[in-house]
Backbone as JSON Lines, residues from 0, in Angstrom:
{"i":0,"aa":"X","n":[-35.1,44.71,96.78],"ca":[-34.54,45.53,95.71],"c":[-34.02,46.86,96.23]}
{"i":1,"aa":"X","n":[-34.34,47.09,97.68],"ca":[-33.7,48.26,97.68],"c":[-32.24,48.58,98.39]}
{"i":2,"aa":"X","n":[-31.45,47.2,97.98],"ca":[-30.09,46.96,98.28],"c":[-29.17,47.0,97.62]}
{"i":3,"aa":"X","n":[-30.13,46.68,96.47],"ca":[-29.46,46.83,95.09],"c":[-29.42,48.73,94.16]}
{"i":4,"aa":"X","n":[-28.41,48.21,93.74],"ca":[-27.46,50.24,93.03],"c":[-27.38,50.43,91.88]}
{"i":5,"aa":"X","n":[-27.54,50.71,91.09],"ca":[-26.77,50.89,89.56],"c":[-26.11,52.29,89.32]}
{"i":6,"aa":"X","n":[-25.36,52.22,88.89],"ca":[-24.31,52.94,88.32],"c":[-24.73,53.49,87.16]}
{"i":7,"aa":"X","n":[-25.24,54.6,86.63],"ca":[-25.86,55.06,85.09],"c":[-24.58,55.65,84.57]}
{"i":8,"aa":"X","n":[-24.36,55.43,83.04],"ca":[-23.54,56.14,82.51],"c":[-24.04,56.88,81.39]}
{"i":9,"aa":"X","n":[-24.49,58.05,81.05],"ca":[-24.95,58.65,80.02],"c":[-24.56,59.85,79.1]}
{"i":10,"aa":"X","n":[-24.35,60.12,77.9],"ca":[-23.95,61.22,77.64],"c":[-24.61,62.57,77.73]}
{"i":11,"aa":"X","n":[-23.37,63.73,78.62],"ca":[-23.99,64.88,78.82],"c":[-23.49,65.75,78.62]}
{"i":12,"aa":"X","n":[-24.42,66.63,77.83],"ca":[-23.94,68.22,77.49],"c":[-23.82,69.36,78.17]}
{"i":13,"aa":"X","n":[-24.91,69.46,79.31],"ca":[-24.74,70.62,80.24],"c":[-24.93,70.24,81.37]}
{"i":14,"aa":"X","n":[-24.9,68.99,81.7],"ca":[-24.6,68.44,83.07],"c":[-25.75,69.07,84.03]}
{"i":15,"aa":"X","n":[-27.18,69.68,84.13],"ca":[-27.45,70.23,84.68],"c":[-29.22,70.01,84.1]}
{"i":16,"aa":"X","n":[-29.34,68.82,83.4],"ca":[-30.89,68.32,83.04],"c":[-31.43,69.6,81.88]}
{"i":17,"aa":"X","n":[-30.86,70.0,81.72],"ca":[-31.75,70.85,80.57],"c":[-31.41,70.78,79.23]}
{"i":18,"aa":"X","n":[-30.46,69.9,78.82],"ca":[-30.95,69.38,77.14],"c":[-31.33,68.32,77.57]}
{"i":19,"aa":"X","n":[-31.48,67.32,78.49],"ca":[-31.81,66.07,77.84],"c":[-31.13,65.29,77.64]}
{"i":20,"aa":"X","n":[-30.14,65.18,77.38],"ca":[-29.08,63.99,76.42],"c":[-28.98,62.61,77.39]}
{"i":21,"aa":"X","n":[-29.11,63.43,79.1],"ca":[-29.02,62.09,79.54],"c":[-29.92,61.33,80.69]}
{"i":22,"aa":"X","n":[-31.47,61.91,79.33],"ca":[-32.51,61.79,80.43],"c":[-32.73,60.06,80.3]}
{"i":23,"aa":"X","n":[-33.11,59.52,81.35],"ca":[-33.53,57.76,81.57],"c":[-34.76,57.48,81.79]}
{"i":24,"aa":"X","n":[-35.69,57.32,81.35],"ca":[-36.8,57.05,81.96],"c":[-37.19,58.52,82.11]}
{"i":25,"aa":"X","n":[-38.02,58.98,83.57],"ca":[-38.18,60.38,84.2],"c":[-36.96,60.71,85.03]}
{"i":26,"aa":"X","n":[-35.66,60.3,84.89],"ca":[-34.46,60.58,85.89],"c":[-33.46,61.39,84.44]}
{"i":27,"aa":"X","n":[-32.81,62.13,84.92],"ca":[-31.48,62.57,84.24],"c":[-30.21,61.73,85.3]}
{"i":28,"aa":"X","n":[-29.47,61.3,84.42],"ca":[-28.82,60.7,84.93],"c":[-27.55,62.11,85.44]}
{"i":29,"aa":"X","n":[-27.77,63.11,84.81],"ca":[-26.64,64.54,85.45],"c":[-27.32,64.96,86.76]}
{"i":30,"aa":"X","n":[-28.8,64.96,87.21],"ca":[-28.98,65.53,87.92],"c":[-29.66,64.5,89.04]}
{"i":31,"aa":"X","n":[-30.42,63.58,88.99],"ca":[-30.58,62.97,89.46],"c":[-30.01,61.44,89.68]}
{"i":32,"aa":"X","n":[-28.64,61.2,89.47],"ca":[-27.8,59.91,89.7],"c":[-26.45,60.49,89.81]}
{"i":33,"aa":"X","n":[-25.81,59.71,89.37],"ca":[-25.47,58.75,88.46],"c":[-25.85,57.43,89.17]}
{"i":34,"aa":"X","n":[-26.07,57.47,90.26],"ca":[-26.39,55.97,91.37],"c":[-27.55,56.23,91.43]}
{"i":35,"aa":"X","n":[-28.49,55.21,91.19],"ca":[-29.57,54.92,91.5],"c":[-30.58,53.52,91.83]}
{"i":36,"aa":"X","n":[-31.83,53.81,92.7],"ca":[-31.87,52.67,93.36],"c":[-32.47,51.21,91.98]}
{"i":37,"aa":"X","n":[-32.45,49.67,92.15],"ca":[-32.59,48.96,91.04],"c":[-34.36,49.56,90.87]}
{"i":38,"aa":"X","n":[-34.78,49.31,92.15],"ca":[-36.77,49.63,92.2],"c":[-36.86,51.04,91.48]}
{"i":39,"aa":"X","n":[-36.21,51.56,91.43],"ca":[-36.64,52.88,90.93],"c":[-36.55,53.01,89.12]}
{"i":40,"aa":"X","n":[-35.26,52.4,88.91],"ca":[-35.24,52.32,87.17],"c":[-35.55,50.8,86.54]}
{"i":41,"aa":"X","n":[-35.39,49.55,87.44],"ca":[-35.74,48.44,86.74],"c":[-37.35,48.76,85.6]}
{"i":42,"aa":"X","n":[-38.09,49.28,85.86],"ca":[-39.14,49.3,84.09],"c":[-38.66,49.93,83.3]}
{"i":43,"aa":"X","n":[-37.47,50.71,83.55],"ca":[-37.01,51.26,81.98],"c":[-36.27,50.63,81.6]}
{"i":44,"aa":"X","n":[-35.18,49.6,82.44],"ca":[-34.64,48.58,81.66],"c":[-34.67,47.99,80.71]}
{"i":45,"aa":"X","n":[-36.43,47.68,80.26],"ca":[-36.45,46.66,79.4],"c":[-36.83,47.71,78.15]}
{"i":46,"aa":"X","n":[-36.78,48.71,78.31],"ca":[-37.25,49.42,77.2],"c":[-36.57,49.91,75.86]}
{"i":47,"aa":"X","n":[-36.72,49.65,74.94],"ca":[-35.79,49.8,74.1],"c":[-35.95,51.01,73.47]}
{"i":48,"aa":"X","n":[-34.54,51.59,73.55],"ca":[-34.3,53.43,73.04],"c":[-33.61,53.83,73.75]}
{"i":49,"aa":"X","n":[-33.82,53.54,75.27],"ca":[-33.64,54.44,76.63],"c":[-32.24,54.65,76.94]}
């Protein structure tokens, strides 16, 4: 799994993790992605809301 990438797309307001809008799990997808590894976000996958 750690060959595998995803691509996050989320909406963001200040690009810079501090509203939130495009937090994933414990990752912001502004500050910590937009690429990230599958092992790292596959359990929030299945979660519904996220």
């Amino acid at each position: 799994a750690h060959d595998i990438w995803i691509s996050m797309e989320r909406n963001m307001a200040c690009a810079a993790g501090f509203c939130g809008l495009c937090q994933f799990g414990p990752a912001f997808v502004c500050r910590d992605g937009p690429v990230f590894r599958h092992d790292r976000i596959a359990p929030f996958l299945a979660v519904a809301g996220l």
